[in-house]
């Protein structure tokens, strides 16, 4: 997908274009880095960022110097391709070119991995037998291995060779280069040793002459390709999910709308609604576009936008928003914003921008490879020259090529490439067992470095639904009777506050029967006839309008100060009492916040509630920093403010309105009990919705990073010592050499040690 936004610099008055460009064909973070580097060097490009996870480039360029076609040519010149589609295609993955590309990439990688595994297993078994199993050591066994490994090299590994060639053309080296050089060296050497066995058997240093098969190292090439393909396959599966949050968001908007034209109701596709059209919405339906109430009163569930659990009362002249749900009354409204201008579409754009703004993080192995690969190549060439010069004439070429290949094989990136992914795989698996889903290694590596954590209030720190917390009865009625009468009256309403009263009565085992008449007054309260008595329930203004005094209920002010909603109850024109409803704080919230603060994190609460309610909740949780009255579109901006202060920031939320902030944060944490959009936009999901799992995730992240560092340390030590011995540095004093066979065995041992160390996470 590509989209353009024209902006103008206030000082220079020069217009620039912001462009989002979907790119296909990237296989690793190094690909994204290469494209980004080339785009930044293109004349006219002011900014360029390429995100490997989302397969998207975000650009800003001057149209007077360059254009989209020229930028497309830059990308295509590097061997990649730009994908084009329409915004509405996001709704249907079978029409979205990026989704199609990602699905195709995943299927190809899966097929290559399975083919590679099928052919590699028998070669691996033959190699690991080391000639001690007679029926695996027949005279033509090398030809059998050649037959099995060739498809792995030619078909399964072609993308690594293609990547290495592209890197060579652009004077860069990455994991593809190491993989290509190491596997091709092992393969080509083994092919030569298979076709000309006598030469290699008779002239290699430390090679027994009684062998009828020359030593080959086919398994080194095929095992490396198989393991790397497995890593790329897991990576590809994660990438497929990056567009789902956007598609889920866009899918919230109704596909049709009912328009009033010449006093006739007509159902039309949403794309045909125009600004100024008069629309009608019935109870239970979603609002199709943004607008202003023209006729009628109702209450609307705006939780997908605001995150707040209580419906909002709407009357003539008040704003309504697309994809929110009409709860009670039928109303008519006039469309004011359609298409990309609606609040929902603004959230979609914010999620896209936040996902695209994350700079591609080159994996440590890729960074190291840029330096390590050229050094290894130089060492291998120097080794070949030295052995060719100083070896006896009859064995100079054989010894030179033997040690040249040994250096390349032992320097193969197996242990280095496995150091991080094995720890990540085990760490994410361990997290899943604890009910924590972590989408990728970057999130798992980042969690332990967090400095600030922002919590959405409603549904995250609180239960997300109103609960009856207090009952204050007048002196002439008991609390139990007040609750029973109120519950019977409220049973006629579907309002969340009414449900809270009814649920409390049910929990106490009270009989809820006897409602004879019921009338709801939108935004004020209700009038009902219960067991022959008139019951009025509502806010202070509504009760007083019925000429009922409420002076003797003194706790109402206390309820308001503590963020609770007070409802007054009158029976037969006489004040019976006051009920208080609040969104209760989760039982574990205080302990979790205290533990996070003890770990040195700055804890912040963010909510769309007013300052009074927000302050009341924050004081109970001992949170000192609060962002109150924050609109949905501003939540991501608040995260940016903390990030601008240099703080690595996490966002914890559960609602659709939290999506942009979750995507913007360095680590987005969603409750599994929340909305699909929040889950898709996040990096980490707490399946059970228990906040205690945040602390568990931080501890697991620290353990995983510790193991990664250990793995990398031992992988580097192994390479340093192994390459030295393989090159023959110690040979003049000790006679030590590493044949390619021994180099392959030590490489396998190094990989085994890395995997074993990672598996320790399972028992921690």
XYZ file of C-alpha atoms in Angstrom:
764
model
C 0.000 0.000 0.000
C 1.191 3.514 -0.693
C -0.378 6.759 0.484
C 0.627 10.396 0.163
C 0.172 13.405 2.448
C 1.270 16.867 1.311
C 2.762 19.124 3.995
C 4.328 22.581 3.877
C 7.255 23.894 5.911
C 6.129 27.046 7.750
C 9.526 28.759 7.431
C 10.529 27.903 3.867
C 6.991 27.555 2.446
C 8.274 24.535 0.495
C 5.813 21.666 0.082
C 6.989 18.130 0.764
C 5.239 14.793 0.386
C 5.009 12.100 3.054
C 4.769 8.685 1.433
C 4.086 5.230 2.847
C 5.356 2.503 0.544
C 4.840 -1.250 1.016
C 7.905 -3.257 -0.022
C 8.031 -6.934 -0.909
C 11.020 -9.272 -1.014
C 12.788 -8.317 2.239
C 14.157 -11.371 4.034
C 15.944 -9.899 7.058
C 16.591 -6.679 8.987
C 19.723 -6.147 6.877
C 17.497 -5.837 3.777
C 15.552 -3.031 5.454
C 18.791 -1.309 6.474
C 20.139 -1.496 2.906
C 16.941 -0.037 1.374
C 16.787 2.692 4.015
C 20.424 3.643 3.432
C 19.940 3.914 -0.341
C 16.698 5.887 -0.030
C 18.294 8.366 2.373
C 21.064 9.015 -0.150
C 18.560 9.674 -2.939
C 18.450 13.387 -3.930
C 15.284 15.087 -2.692
C 14.615 12.635 0.157
C 14.428 14.459 3.510
C 13.567 11.460 5.690
C 13.471 7.702 5.159
C 12.727 4.811 7.457
C 12.170 1.180 6.502
C 10.448 -1.158 8.934
C 11.190 -4.819 8.297
C 8.404 -5.973 10.664
C 5.691 -4.099 8.747
C 7.370 -4.339 5.296
C 6.857 -0.610 4.908
C 8.989 2.408 4.020
C 8.002 5.819 5.405
C 9.418 8.677 3.330
C 9.369 12.448 3.121
C 10.614 13.972 -0.140
C 10.542 17.160 -2.200
C 8.388 16.700 -5.322
C 10.452 19.337 -7.174
C 13.496 17.037 -7.033
C 12.170 13.480 -7.047
C 8.884 11.561 -7.253
C 7.311 8.247 -6.335
C 8.355 6.589 -9.614
C 12.015 7.496 -9.044
C 11.892 6.174 -5.471
C 10.262 2.987 -6.691
C 13.149 2.517 -9.148
C 15.652 2.861 -6.291
C 13.921 0.056 -4.384
C 13.582 -2.145 -7.462
C 17.222 -1.512 -8.388
C 18.203 -3.246 -5.136
C 16.239 -6.364 -6.073
C 13.020 -5.656 -4.145
C 9.570 -4.562 -5.343
C 6.983 -1.968 -4.360
C 3.405 -3.087 -3.751
C 0.375 -0.996 -4.688
C -3.186 -1.281 -3.397
C -6.256 0.674 -2.312
C -6.995 1.521 1.298
C -10.204 -0.527 1.257
C -8.221 -3.622 0.273
C -6.974 -3.740 3.865
C -10.382 -5.022 4.857
C -9.894 -8.172 2.806
C -6.530 -9.973 3.010
C -7.220 -11.740 -0.287
C -7.168 -8.310 -1.999
C -4.330 -6.653 -0.091
C -1.063 -7.120 -2.055
C 1.054 -6.854 1.103
C -1.016 -9.509 2.883
C -0.809 -11.680 -0.256
C 2.958 -11.149 -0.432
C 3.435 -12.056 3.238
C 1.269 -15.161 2.908
C 3.204 -16.230 -0.192
C 6.540 -15.622 1.546
C 5.448 -17.722 4.522
C 4.293 -20.610 2.330
C 7.526 -20.578 0.295
C 9.670 -20.546 3.443
C 7.622 -23.352 4.971
C 8.007 -25.441 1.821
C 11.757 -24.778 1.632
C 12.225 -25.636 5.305
C 10.354 -28.945 4.979
C 12.287 -29.886 1.826
C 15.564 -28.939 3.490
C 14.706 -30.926 6.620
C 13.716 -33.978 4.547
C 17.043 -34.075 2.665
C 19.232 -32.978 5.587
C 18.210 -35.596 8.162
C 19.744 -38.610 6.340
C 22.927 -36.628 5.549
C 23.195 -35.593 9.185
C 22.806 -39.221 10.349
C 25.498 -40.389 7.897
C 27.900 -37.640 9.008
C 27.337 -38.205 12.735
C 28.063 -41.941 12.379
C 31.693 -40.950 11.542
C 32.180 -44.149 9.511
C 31.610 -46.416 12.534
C 28.374 -47.856 11.160
C 29.414 -50.158 8.331
C 26.219 -49.967 6.263
C 26.509 -46.146 6.261
C 30.149 -46.233 5.144
C 29.889 -47.894 1.731
C 32.032 -46.738 -1.175
C 29.423 -44.534 -2.852
C 28.138 -42.846 0.307
C 29.651 -39.481 -0.696
C 27.744 -39.542 -3.989
C 24.544 -40.234 -2.043
C 25.219 -37.200 0.184
C 25.953 -35.083 -2.898
C 22.612 -36.148 -4.375
C 20.739 -35.308 -1.159
C 22.403 -31.972 -0.375
C 22.350 -30.439 -3.864
C 18.568 -29.619 -3.731
C 19.130 -28.007 -0.320
C 21.856 -25.743 -1.727
C 20.253 -24.976 -5.086
C 16.590 -24.644 -4.080
C 16.339 -24.123 -0.314
C 19.381 -21.900 0.071
C 19.083 -19.791 -3.076
C 17.713 -16.761 -1.170
C 20.876 -16.580 0.943
C 23.092 -16.605 -2.139
C 20.848 -14.037 -3.803
C 21.096 -11.835 -0.689
C 24.865 -12.216 -0.552
C 25.200 -11.219 -4.226
C 22.970 -8.162 -3.634
C 25.132 -7.220 -0.646
C 28.294 -7.635 -2.697
C 26.869 -5.369 -5.413
C 26.183 -2.727 -2.782
C 29.452 -3.258 -0.889
C 27.797 -4.573 2.283
C 28.097 -7.808 4.233
C 25.504 -9.436 6.486
C 24.323 -12.829 7.706
C 23.475 -13.783 4.122
C 27.134 -13.297 3.189
C 28.409 -15.533 5.981
C 25.808 -18.186 5.249
C 26.550 -18.137 1.512
C 30.341 -18.196 1.877
C 30.377 -20.883 4.570
C 27.861 -23.235 2.982
C 29.196 -22.847 -0.575
C 32.766 -23.489 0.620
C 31.747 -26.635 2.470
C 29.612 -27.777 -0.461
C 32.127 -27.065 -3.249
C 34.987 -28.617 -1.273
C 32.875 -31.719 -0.630
C 31.905 -31.946 -4.307
C 35.591 -31.852 -5.266
C 36.459 -34.442 -2.632
C 33.656 -36.688 -3.921
C 34.666 -36.410 -7.594
C 38.442 -36.692 -6.970
C 38.707 -38.815 -3.798
C 42.207 -40.200 -4.375
C 43.794 -36.761 -4.503
C 42.281 -35.705 -1.181
C 42.862 -39.028 0.560
C 46.562 -39.232 -0.281
C 47.717 -35.641 0.097
C 45.896 -34.066 3.039
C 47.686 -33.478 6.335
C 46.595 -35.875 9.133
C 44.336 -37.914 6.807
C 44.607 -41.739 7.219
C 45.516 -43.373 3.913
C 43.363 -46.474 4.399
C 40.057 -44.540 3.929
C 38.252 -45.440 0.706
C 36.096 -42.294 0.986
C 37.650 -38.848 1.256
C 36.245 -36.696 4.103
C 33.301 -34.518 3.052
C 31.305 -31.863 4.911
C 27.967 -31.839 3.139
C 26.106 -31.888 6.465
C 27.689 -28.580 7.518
C 26.125 -26.825 4.526
C 22.681 -28.432 4.764
C 22.286 -28.178 8.551
C 23.129 -24.459 8.512
C 20.576 -23.764 5.774
C 17.887 -25.815 7.557
C 18.356 -24.035 10.893
C 18.455 -20.561 9.369
C 15.314 -21.344 7.334
C 13.535 -22.328 10.551
C 14.403 -18.941 12.076
C 13.201 -17.091 8.961
C 9.975 -19.131 8.952
C 9.146 -18.122 12.536
C 9.978 -14.518 11.672
C 7.713 -14.599 8.611
C 4.807 -15.921 10.651
C 5.140 -12.981 13.049
C 5.254 -10.488 10.156
C 1.943 -11.774 8.773
C 0.148 -10.490 11.867
C 1.354 -6.871 11.651
C -1.503 -5.761 9.362
C -4.283 -7.467 11.302
C -4.787 -4.627 13.800
C -5.441 -2.196 10.921
C -7.874 -4.574 9.205
C -9.671 -5.217 12.496
C -10.050 -1.488 13.108
C -11.384 -0.808 9.623
C -13.760 -3.733 9.968
C -15.486 -2.041 12.919
C -17.215 0.484 10.681
C -20.613 -0.636 9.316
C -20.677 -1.451 5.611
C -24.041 0.265 5.063
C -26.020 3.232 6.392
C -29.710 4.220 6.417
C -30.215 7.663 4.899
C -33.406 9.744 4.942
C -34.062 11.149 1.473
C -37.337 12.929 0.767
C -38.767 11.444 4.002
C -37.925 7.966 2.737
C -35.483 5.624 4.437
C -32.854 4.248 2.014
C -30.058 1.797 2.837
C -26.841 2.624 0.934
C -23.169 1.523 1.020
C -21.106 3.553 3.477
C -19.064 4.986 0.590
C -22.173 6.771 -0.730
C -22.847 8.789 2.442
C -22.221 12.520 1.945
C -21.580 15.305 4.425
C -24.966 16.833 5.303
C -26.951 13.609 4.799
C -29.563 12.813 7.433
C -29.166 9.302 8.864
C -31.219 7.162 11.214
C -29.842 4.709 13.815
C -31.879 2.200 15.837
C -31.003 0.728 19.264
C -28.211 -1.855 19.132
C -26.842 -0.602 15.813
C -23.426 0.895 15.065
C -23.217 4.519 13.978
C -21.910 4.568 10.379
C -20.148 7.980 10.214
C -19.382 10.953 12.462
C -22.176 13.457 12.900
C -24.379 15.606 15.126
C -27.706 14.536 16.672
C -30.576 16.157 14.782
C -33.554 14.541 16.530
C -34.018 12.233 19.521
C -32.215 11.249 22.734
C -30.184 8.139 23.425
C -27.181 6.714 25.252
C -24.196 5.564 23.220
C -21.439 3.109 24.084
C -18.275 5.022 23.126
C -15.883 2.648 24.901
C -14.155 1.741 21.623
C -13.078 5.392 21.371
C -12.771 6.567 24.970
C -12.241 3.333 26.868
C -14.756 4.460 29.464
C -17.326 1.867 30.480
C -20.422 4.011 31.052
C -22.576 4.942 28.033
C -22.727 8.627 27.149
C -26.096 10.354 27.034
C -26.695 12.189 23.735
C -29.239 14.824 22.804
C -29.914 17.259 19.966
C -26.752 19.057 18.827
C -24.289 16.623 20.425
C -21.608 14.765 18.448
C -21.689 11.051 17.645
C -18.870 8.970 16.162
C -18.523 6.175 13.621
C -18.427 2.563 14.930
C -19.770 3.499 18.389
C -22.918 1.610 19.451
C -26.383 3.077 19.998
C -27.675 1.523 23.220
C -31.213 2.778 23.889
C -33.219 5.162 21.725
C -33.826 5.633 18.009
C -32.331 8.917 16.798
C -31.522 10.867 13.658
C -28.246 12.649 13.009
C -26.587 14.718 10.313
C -23.282 13.494 8.844
C -20.388 15.891 9.483
C -17.363 13.702 8.723
C -17.085 10.763 6.335
C -14.407 8.445 4.960
C -10.863 9.229 6.076
C -12.016 12.190 8.207
C -13.920 10.160 10.822
C -12.500 9.631 14.314
C -12.176 5.900 13.597
C -10.079 6.514 10.479
C -7.890 8.922 12.439
C -7.174 6.105 14.903
C -6.352 3.821 11.943
C -3.842 6.389 10.665
C -2.325 6.818 14.124
C -1.774 3.054 14.441
C -0.194 2.963 10.970
C 2.084 5.896 11.758
C 3.126 4.477 15.107
C 3.942 1.074 13.598
C 5.820 2.657 10.705
C 7.780 5.064 12.910
C 9.597 2.276 14.704
C 13.097 2.264 13.225
C 14.145 -1.166 11.965
C 16.316 -2.811 14.577
C 19.148 -4.683 12.877
C 19.794 -7.895 14.733
C 23.059 -8.042 16.637
C 24.267 -10.918 14.483
C 23.671 -8.830 11.343
C 25.603 -5.905 12.812
C 28.500 -8.107 13.788
C 28.467 -9.839 10.411
C 29.172 -6.551 8.675
C 32.555 -6.523 10.445
C 33.048 -10.229 11.103
C 32.478 -11.476 7.550
C 35.215 -9.441 5.836
C 37.656 -10.329 8.637
C 36.924 -14.054 8.256
C 37.332 -13.805 4.492
C 40.710 -12.100 4.898
C 41.853 -14.710 7.449
C 40.759 -17.540 5.133
C 42.627 -16.053 2.137
C 45.769 -15.428 4.244
C 45.539 -19.021 5.503
C 45.337 -20.368 1.954
C 48.344 -18.290 0.818
C 50.458 -19.188 3.875
C 49.839 -22.918 3.566
C 50.362 -22.818 -0.186
C 53.757 -21.147 0.309
C 55.064 -23.112 3.278
C 53.649 -26.615 2.605
C 55.655 -29.323 0.795
C 55.248 -28.945 -2.961
C 53.307 -32.171 -3.439
C 50.656 -31.207 -0.846
C 50.615 -27.411 -1.018
C 47.277 -26.993 -2.809
C 45.510 -29.725 -0.883
C 46.670 -28.391 2.492
C 45.935 -24.800 1.507
C 42.371 -25.559 0.395
C 41.846 -27.881 3.379
C 42.683 -25.183 5.950
C 40.950 -22.458 3.925
C 37.697 -24.440 4.106
C 38.267 -25.313 7.774
C 38.457 -21.590 8.628
C 35.257 -20.845 6.718
C 33.385 -23.808 8.189
C 34.359 -23.099 11.786
C 33.495 -19.431 11.230
C 30.054 -20.360 9.918
C 27.393 -18.370 11.776
C 25.560 -21.338 13.252
C 26.353 -20.622 16.921
C 26.253 -16.887 16.317
C 22.957 -17.153 14.458
C 21.465 -19.432 17.113
C 22.634 -17.378 20.110
C 19.697 -14.975 20.103
C 16.828 -16.903 18.419
C 17.159 -20.036 20.579
C 16.967 -17.969 23.768
C 14.048 -16.002 22.336
C 12.179 -19.165 21.308
C 12.635 -20.752 24.739
C 11.852 -17.455 26.497
C 8.634 -16.848 24.559
C 7.646 -20.485 25.114
C 8.213 -20.117 28.846
C 6.173 -16.908 28.784
C 3.311 -18.665 26.979
C 3.233 -21.295 29.728
C 2.734 -18.448 32.205
C -0.093 -16.943 30.137
C 2.019 -14.252 28.455
C 2.091 -14.088 24.653
C 5.135 -12.230 23.297
C 5.017 -11.474 19.574
C 8.718 -11.150 18.884
C 12.253 -11.163 20.181
C 12.584 -7.378 20.067
C 9.830 -6.972 22.667
C 11.295 -9.662 24.914
C 14.709 -7.994 24.717
C 13.274 -4.508 25.405
C 11.021 -5.224 28.403
C 13.849 -5.429 30.923
C 15.091 -1.948 29.900
C 11.762 -0.166 30.515
C 11.907 3.102 32.440
C 8.272 4.228 32.322
C 5.002 2.311 32.223
C 1.708 3.983 31.317
C -1.537 2.294 32.403
C -4.919 2.984 30.852
C -7.400 3.310 33.727
C -10.719 1.817 32.675
C -10.613 -1.934 32.136
C -6.889 -2.103 32.867
C -6.385 -0.821 36.406
C -10.123 -1.077 37.044
C -12.651 -3.821 36.304
C -14.066 -1.864 33.349
C -17.702 -2.156 34.418
C -19.633 -0.283 37.146
C -20.163 -2.042 40.465
C -22.521 -1.019 43.293
C -20.135 -0.053 46.091
C -22.233 1.807 48.715
C -25.804 1.801 50.010
C -26.919 4.661 52.272
C -30.483 4.252 53.565
C -32.786 6.788 55.243
C -33.838 6.059 58.809
C -37.257 4.725 57.792
C -36.013 1.911 55.460
C -33.423 -0.866 55.735
C -30.473 -1.149 53.327
C -31.721 -4.539 52.152
C -35.202 -3.227 51.345
C -33.748 -0.162 49.617
C -31.575 -2.415 47.437
C -34.474 -4.785 46.636
C -36.835 -1.997 45.566
C -34.108 -0.262 43.558
C -33.129 -3.508 41.809
C -36.746 -4.248 40.830
C -37.079 -0.727 39.360
C -33.720 -0.953 37.566
C -34.538 -4.382 36.115
C -36.465 -2.605 33.373
C -33.289 -0.958 32.036
C -30.263 -2.269 30.105
C -28.057 0.580 31.321
C -24.758 -0.622 32.904
C -25.541 1.238 36.147
C -28.918 -0.535 36.313
C -27.180 -3.871 35.777
C -24.775 -3.075 38.631
C -27.709 -2.595 41.036
C -29.494 -5.739 39.829
C -26.313 -7.830 40.059
C -25.723 -6.711 43.645
C -29.266 -7.685 44.633
C -28.891 -11.089 42.959
C -25.586 -11.650 44.749
C -27.375 -11.075 48.051
C -30.126 -13.523 47.087
C -32.898 -10.921 46.965
C -36.051 -11.606 44.953
C -36.282 -9.272 41.948
C -39.932 -9.362 40.899
C -42.836 -6.942 40.988
C -42.061 -4.337 38.321
C -45.426 -3.037 37.114
C -44.532 0.110 35.147
C -41.266 1.533 33.872
C -40.187 4.768 32.161
C -36.595 5.879 31.505
C -35.696 9.556 31.159
C -32.491 9.725 29.086
C -29.559 11.204 30.945
C -31.530 11.755 34.158
C -33.044 8.635 35.653
C -36.200 6.516 35.743
C -39.709 6.355 37.144
C -41.199 2.953 37.953
C -44.078 1.326 39.774
C -42.824 -1.432 42.078
C -45.216 -3.549 44.113
C -47.773 -0.770 43.904
C -45.329 1.958 45.021
C -43.886 4.782 42.889
C -40.091 4.643 42.722
C -37.938 7.438 41.304
C -34.197 6.891 40.782
C -31.799 9.420 39.288
C -29.286 12.196 39.730
C -29.688 15.053 42.186
C -31.202 17.435 39.630
C -33.785 14.851 38.545
C -34.844 14.035 42.109
C -35.127 17.694 43.053
C -37.247 18.341 39.945
C -39.779 15.989 41.550
C -39.798 18.268 44.642
C -38.056 15.692 46.798
C -35.552 16.990 49.340
C -32.164 15.267 49.650
C -30.521 17.341 52.418
C -30.404 14.462 54.849
C -28.113 12.353 52.628
C -24.672 13.719 53.551
C -22.424 11.107 51.914
C -23.248 12.158 48.346
C -20.409 14.701 48.312
C -17.959 12.098 49.593
C -18.956 9.757 46.767
C -18.303 12.447 44.169
C -14.875 13.234 45.649
C -13.869 9.575 45.491
C -14.876 9.257 41.837
C -18.167 7.423 42.410
C -21.509 8.068 40.696
C -24.313 8.802 43.174
C -27.973 7.863 42.455
C -30.788 8.979 44.707
C -33.815 6.783 45.363
C -37.254 8.074 46.321
C -40.288 5.930 47.213
C -43.778 7.446 47.117
C -42.348 10.979 47.045
C -40.061 10.410 50.020
C -36.241 10.099 49.858
C -35.307 6.509 50.626
C -31.553 6.653 50.207
C -28.526 6.912 47.960
C -26.667 4.294 45.932
C -23.038 4.753 44.811
C -21.636 3.066 41.732
C -17.977 2.982 40.678
C -15.605 1.171 38.397
C -13.691 -0.752 41.078
C -9.912 -1.056 41.114
C -8.617 -4.557 40.380
C -7.501 -6.463 43.447
C -3.940 -6.988 42.202
C -3.390 -3.466 40.817
C -1.914 -1.819 43.922
C 0.598 -4.609 44.579
C 1.734 -4.687 40.944
C 2.241 -0.919 40.808
C 4.225 -0.989 44.040
C 6.449 -3.780 42.701
C 7.029 -1.899 39.435
C 7.945 1.243 41.379
C 10.374 -0.812 43.485
C 11.974 -1.988 40.230
C 12.648 1.666 39.408
C 9.882 2.215 36.834
C 7.979 5.475 36.622
C 4.283 4.500 36.705
C 1.770 6.766 34.958
C -2.041 6.510 34.738
C -3.834 7.753 31.611
C -7.603 8.183 31.237
C -10.320 10.072 29.444
C -12.027 10.685 32.814
C -12.129 14.116 34.435
C -9.324 15.217 36.741
C -11.361 14.670 39.932
C -12.179 11.029 39.174
C -8.667 10.348 37.855
C -7.072 11.841 40.963
C -9.286 9.760 43.263
C -8.241 6.500 41.574
C -4.561 7.517 41.373
C -4.431 8.318 45.095
C -5.753 4.864 45.972
C -3.045 3.307 43.792
C -0.326 5.734 44.999
C 0.361 6.889 41.434
C 1.730 10.431 41.363
C 1.693 11.178 37.627
C -1.688 11.244 35.873
C -2.784 12.142 32.334
C -6.508 12.952 32.638
C -9.155 13.995 30.082
C -6.998 12.532 27.308
C -8.806 12.148 23.989
C -8.286 8.888 22.043
C -6.174 10.582 19.380
C -3.923 12.141 22.031
C -2.951 8.961 23.856
C -0.121 8.174 21.435
C 1.098 11.781 21.812
C 1.409 11.294 25.559
C 3.585 8.226 24.951
C 5.717 10.292 22.551
C 6.182 12.940 25.267
C 7.729 10.362 27.596
C 9.859 8.927 24.791
C 11.063 12.441 23.914
C 12.408 12.624 27.482
C 14.607 9.643 26.643
C 12.481 7.129 28.550
C 11.945 3.616 27.219
C 8.180 3.434 27.639
C 5.536 0.704 27.836
C 1.789 1.175 27.431
C -0.711 -1.149 29.111
C -4.267 -1.069 27.742
C -7.281 -3.070 26.678
C -9.443 -0.901 24.408
C -9.654 0.052 20.750
C -8.806 3.618 21.710
C -5.527 2.337 23.192
C -4.393 0.923 19.825
C -2.299 3.909 18.640
C -0.606 4.280 22.040
C 0.131 0.533 22.209
C 1.693 0.685 18.753
C 3.659 3.855 19.567
C 5.132 2.555 22.817
C 8.482 0.777 22.862
C 6.537 -2.162 24.292
C 2.741 -2.365 23.962
C 1.088 -4.606 26.580
C -2.544 -5.624 26.018
C -4.897 -7.533 28.278
C -6.156 -10.707 26.626
C -9.582 -9.897 28.058
C -9.648 -6.658 26.018
C -10.429 -5.892 22.376
C -8.890 -7.646 19.369
C -7.483 -4.339 18.107
C -5.576 -3.749 21.353
C -4.195 -7.287 21.242
C -3.127 -6.975 17.595
C -1.490 -3.547 18.090
C 0.519 -4.719 21.099
C 3.837 -6.542 21.447
C 2.784 -8.555 24.474
C -0.582 -9.968 25.555
C -1.546 -11.005 29.091
C -3.902 -13.879 28.253
C -5.563 -14.032 31.673
C -5.706 -10.255 32.015
C -3.799 -10.463 35.307
C -1.542 -7.446 35.862
C 0.873 -9.580 37.919
C 2.065 -11.102 34.658
C 3.701 -7.761 33.759
C 6.210 -8.284 36.570
C 6.689 -11.909 35.468
C 7.402 -10.711 31.925
C 10.066 -8.265 33.154
C 11.779 -10.994 35.188
C 11.675 -13.408 32.249
C 13.062 -10.730 29.938
C 16.030 -10.181 32.267
C 16.732 -13.921 32.389
C 16.436 -14.245 28.591
C 18.777 -11.323 27.878
C 21.281 -12.748 30.362
C 21.245 -16.064 28.471
C 21.573 -14.260 25.111
C 24.674 -12.434 26.331
C 26.156 -15.702 27.587
C 25.428 -17.370 24.246
C 27.011 -14.550 22.254
C 30.058 -14.506 24.522
C 30.718 -18.219 24.089
C 29.968 -18.049 20.351
C 32.579 -15.300 19.925
C 35.127 -17.101 22.106
C 34.556 -20.280 20.091
C 35.056 -18.422 16.815
C 38.199 -16.676 18.025
C 39.881 -19.859 19.261
C 38.499 -22.092 16.492
C 39.536 -19.814 13.633
C 43.046 -19.495 15.086
C 43.505 -23.257 15.263
C 41.887 -23.840 11.857
C 44.250 -21.304 10.283
C 47.219 -23.226 11.710
C 48.488 -20.541 14.069
C 49.433 -23.169 16.687
C 50.685 -25.773 14.216
C 54.402 -24.826 14.352
C 54.509 -25.368 18.152
C 51.821 -27.984 18.842
C 51.125 -29.663 15.517
C 47.431 -28.859 16.055
C 45.204 -28.484 13.023
C 41.469 -28.608 12.469
C 40.456 -30.631 9.447
C 37.156 -29.528 7.906
C 35.586 -32.642 9.485
C 36.795 -31.662 12.951
C 35.844 -28.046 12.277
C 32.339 -29.214 11.422
C 32.163 -31.300 14.619
C 33.331 -28.405 16.783
C 30.868 -26.103 15.052
C 28.079 -28.554 15.931
C 29.344 -28.755 19.521
C 29.304 -24.978 19.788
C 25.725 -24.878 18.493
C 24.762 -27.614 20.942
C 26.213 -25.616 23.857
C 24.266 -22.516 22.799
C 20.990 -24.462 22.551
C 21.634 -26.212 25.886
C 22.291 -22.906 27.606
C 19.059 -21.481 26.187
C 17.076 -24.479 27.405
C 18.060 -23.587 30.981
C 15.368 -20.907 30.789
C 12.742 -23.653 30.916
C 13.634 -24.584 34.484
C 14.130 -21.059 35.835
